[in-house]
mmCIF file of C-alpha atoms in Angstrom:
data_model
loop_
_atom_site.group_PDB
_atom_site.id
_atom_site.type_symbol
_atom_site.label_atom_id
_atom_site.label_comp_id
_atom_site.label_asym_id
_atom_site.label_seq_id
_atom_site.Cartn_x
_atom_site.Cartn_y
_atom_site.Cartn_z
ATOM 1 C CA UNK A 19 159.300 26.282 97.274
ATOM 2 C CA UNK A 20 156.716 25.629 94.314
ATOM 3 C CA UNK A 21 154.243 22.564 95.377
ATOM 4 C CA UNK A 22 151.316 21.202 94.096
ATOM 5 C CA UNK A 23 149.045 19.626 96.762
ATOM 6 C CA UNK A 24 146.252 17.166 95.217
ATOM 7 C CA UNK A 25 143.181 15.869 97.365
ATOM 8 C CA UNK A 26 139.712 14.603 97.195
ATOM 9 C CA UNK A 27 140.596 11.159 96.218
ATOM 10 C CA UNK A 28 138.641 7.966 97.980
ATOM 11 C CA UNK A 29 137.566 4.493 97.490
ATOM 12 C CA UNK A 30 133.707 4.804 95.645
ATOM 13 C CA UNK A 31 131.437 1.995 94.073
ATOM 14 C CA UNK A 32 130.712 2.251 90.544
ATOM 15 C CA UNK A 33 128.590 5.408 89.158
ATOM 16 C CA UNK A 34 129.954 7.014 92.058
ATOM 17 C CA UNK A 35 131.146 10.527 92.632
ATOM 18 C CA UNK A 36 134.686 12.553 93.563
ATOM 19 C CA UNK A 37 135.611 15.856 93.142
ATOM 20 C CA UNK A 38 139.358 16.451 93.062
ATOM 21 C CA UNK A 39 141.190 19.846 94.218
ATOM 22 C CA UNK A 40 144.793 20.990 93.772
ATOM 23 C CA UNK A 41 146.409 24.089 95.688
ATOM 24 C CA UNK A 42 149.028 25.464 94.075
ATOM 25 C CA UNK A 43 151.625 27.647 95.319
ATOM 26 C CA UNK A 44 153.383 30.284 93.652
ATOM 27 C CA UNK A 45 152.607 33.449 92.244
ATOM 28 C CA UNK A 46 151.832 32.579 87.838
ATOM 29 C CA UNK A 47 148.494 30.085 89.035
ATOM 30 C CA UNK A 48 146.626 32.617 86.577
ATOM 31 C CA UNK A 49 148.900 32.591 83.327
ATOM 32 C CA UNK A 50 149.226 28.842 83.308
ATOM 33 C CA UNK A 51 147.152 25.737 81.863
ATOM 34 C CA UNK A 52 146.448 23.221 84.012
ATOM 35 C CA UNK A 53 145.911 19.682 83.770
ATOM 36 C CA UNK A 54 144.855 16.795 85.501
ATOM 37 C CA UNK A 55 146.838 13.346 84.917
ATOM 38 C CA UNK A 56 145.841 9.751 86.156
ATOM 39 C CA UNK A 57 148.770 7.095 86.495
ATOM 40 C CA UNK A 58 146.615 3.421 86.957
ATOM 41 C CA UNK A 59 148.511 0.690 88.502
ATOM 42 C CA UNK A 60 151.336 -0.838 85.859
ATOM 43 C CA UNK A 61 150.313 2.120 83.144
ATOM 44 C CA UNK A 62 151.897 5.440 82.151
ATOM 45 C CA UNK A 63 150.754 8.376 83.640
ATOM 46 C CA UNK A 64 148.164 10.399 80.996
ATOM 47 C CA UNK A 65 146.199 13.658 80.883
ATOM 48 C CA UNK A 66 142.541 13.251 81.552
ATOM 49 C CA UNK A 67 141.848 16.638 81.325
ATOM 50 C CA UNK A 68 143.360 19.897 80.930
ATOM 51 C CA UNK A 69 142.109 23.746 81.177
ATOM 52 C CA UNK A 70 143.670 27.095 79.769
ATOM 53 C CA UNK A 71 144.284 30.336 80.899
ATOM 54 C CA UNK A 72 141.321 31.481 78.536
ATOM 55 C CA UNK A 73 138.868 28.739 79.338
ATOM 56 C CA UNK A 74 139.652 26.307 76.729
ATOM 57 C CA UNK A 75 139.120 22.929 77.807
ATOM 58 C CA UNK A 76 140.143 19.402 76.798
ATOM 59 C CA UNK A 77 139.051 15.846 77.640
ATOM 60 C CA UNK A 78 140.384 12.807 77.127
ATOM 61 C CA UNK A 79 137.917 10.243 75.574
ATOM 62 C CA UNK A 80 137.414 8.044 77.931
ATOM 63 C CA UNK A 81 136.169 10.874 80.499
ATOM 64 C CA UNK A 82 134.188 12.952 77.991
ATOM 65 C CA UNK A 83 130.796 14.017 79.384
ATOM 66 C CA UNK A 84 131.723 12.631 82.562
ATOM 67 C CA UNK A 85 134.554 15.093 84.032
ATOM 68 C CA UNK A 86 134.787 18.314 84.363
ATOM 69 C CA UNK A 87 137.797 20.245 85.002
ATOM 70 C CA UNK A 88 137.553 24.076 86.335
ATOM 71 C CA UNK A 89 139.671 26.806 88.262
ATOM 72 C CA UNK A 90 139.287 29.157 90.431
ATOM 73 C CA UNK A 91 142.704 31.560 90.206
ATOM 74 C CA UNK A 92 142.057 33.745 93.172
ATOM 75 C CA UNK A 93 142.391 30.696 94.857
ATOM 76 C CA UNK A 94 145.107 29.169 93.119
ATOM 77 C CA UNK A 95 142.995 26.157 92.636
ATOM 78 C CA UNK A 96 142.340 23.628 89.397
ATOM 79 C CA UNK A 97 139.294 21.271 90.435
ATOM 80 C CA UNK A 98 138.426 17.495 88.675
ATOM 81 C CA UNK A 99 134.638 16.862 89.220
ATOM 82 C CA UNK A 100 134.417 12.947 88.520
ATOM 83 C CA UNK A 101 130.731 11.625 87.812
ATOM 84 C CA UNK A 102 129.543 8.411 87.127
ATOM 85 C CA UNK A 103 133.094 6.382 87.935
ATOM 86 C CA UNK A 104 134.026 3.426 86.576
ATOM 87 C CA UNK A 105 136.552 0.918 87.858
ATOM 88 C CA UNK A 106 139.366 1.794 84.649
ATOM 89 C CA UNK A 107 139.003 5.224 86.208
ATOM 90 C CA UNK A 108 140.646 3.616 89.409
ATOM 91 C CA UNK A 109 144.194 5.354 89.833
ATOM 92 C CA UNK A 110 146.526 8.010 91.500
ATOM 93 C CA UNK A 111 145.510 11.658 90.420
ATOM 94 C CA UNK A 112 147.915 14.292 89.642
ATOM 95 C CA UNK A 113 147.707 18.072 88.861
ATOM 96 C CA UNK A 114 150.313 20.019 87.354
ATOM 97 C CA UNK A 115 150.500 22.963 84.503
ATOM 98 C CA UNK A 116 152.204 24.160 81.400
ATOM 99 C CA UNK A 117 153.050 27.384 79.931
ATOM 100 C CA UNK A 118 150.254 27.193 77.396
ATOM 101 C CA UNK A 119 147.215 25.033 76.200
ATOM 102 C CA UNK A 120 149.273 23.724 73.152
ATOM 103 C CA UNK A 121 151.568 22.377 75.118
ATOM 104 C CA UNK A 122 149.667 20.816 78.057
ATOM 105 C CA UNK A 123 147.857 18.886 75.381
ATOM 106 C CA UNK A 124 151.287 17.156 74.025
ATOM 107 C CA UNK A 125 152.638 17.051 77.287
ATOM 108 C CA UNK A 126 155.250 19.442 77.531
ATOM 109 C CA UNK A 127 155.157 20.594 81.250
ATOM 110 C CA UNK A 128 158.499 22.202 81.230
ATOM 111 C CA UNK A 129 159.450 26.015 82.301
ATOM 112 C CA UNK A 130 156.106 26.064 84.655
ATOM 113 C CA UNK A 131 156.168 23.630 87.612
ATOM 114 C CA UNK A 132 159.127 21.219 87.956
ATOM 115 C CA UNK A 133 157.756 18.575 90.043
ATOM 116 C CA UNK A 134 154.949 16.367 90.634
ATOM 117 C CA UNK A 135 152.817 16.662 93.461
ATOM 118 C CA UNK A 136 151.790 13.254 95.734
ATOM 119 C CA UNK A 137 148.911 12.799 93.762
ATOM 120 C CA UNK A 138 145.915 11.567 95.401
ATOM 121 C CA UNK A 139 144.388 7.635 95.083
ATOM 122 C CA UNK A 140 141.290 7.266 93.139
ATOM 123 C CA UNK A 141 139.820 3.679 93.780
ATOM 124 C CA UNK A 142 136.441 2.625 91.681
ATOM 125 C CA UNK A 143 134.980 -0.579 92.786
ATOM 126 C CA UNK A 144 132.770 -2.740 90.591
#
């Protein structure tokens, strides 16, 4: 069975650090993009940050210069490195991919991985 497996997540003060991993399992790691997605408490979940099979990368404003967002496919791993926190950033992190960069950035996760992972709880204090 596919999973995603998220981890890294804590409770930090403000201007803190985190860095987020997520193992996936299955054999296409390489050929997708991957994104990380935040879900704060009583909100939507949104991408934060997405990466493509060729390196392109996108942020989402509020994280610019802040995040970074890598992969390592012989490891089947997508990585969230989370500088200088802030307490909006506070929320439950997911991974999960897309056939191609185009459509991780609208959102369309179908024909990759079907489900969500647990996600793993981000907590900024102020």
């Amino acid at each position: 069975q596919v999973q995603l497996v998220e981890s890294g997540g804590g409770l930090v003060q403000t201007g803190g650090s985190l860095r987020l991993s997520c193992v996936a399992s299955g054999r296409k790691f390489s050929s997708y993009a991957w994104g990380w997605f935040r879900q704060a408490p009583g909100k939507e979940r949104e991408i934060v940050a997405g990466i493509g099979w060729s390196g392109a990368i996108y942020y989402a404003d509020s994280v610019k210069g802040r995040f970074t967002i890598s992969r390592d496919n012989a490891k089947n791993t997508v990585f969230l490195q989370m500088n200088s926190l802030k307490p909006e950033d506070t929320g439950v992190y997911y991974c999960n991919a897309a056939l191609t960069y185009d459509r991780l950035r609208i959102g369309d996760l179908t024909g990759a991985y079907n489900d969500w992972g647990q996600g793993t709880q981000v907590t900024v204090s102020s």
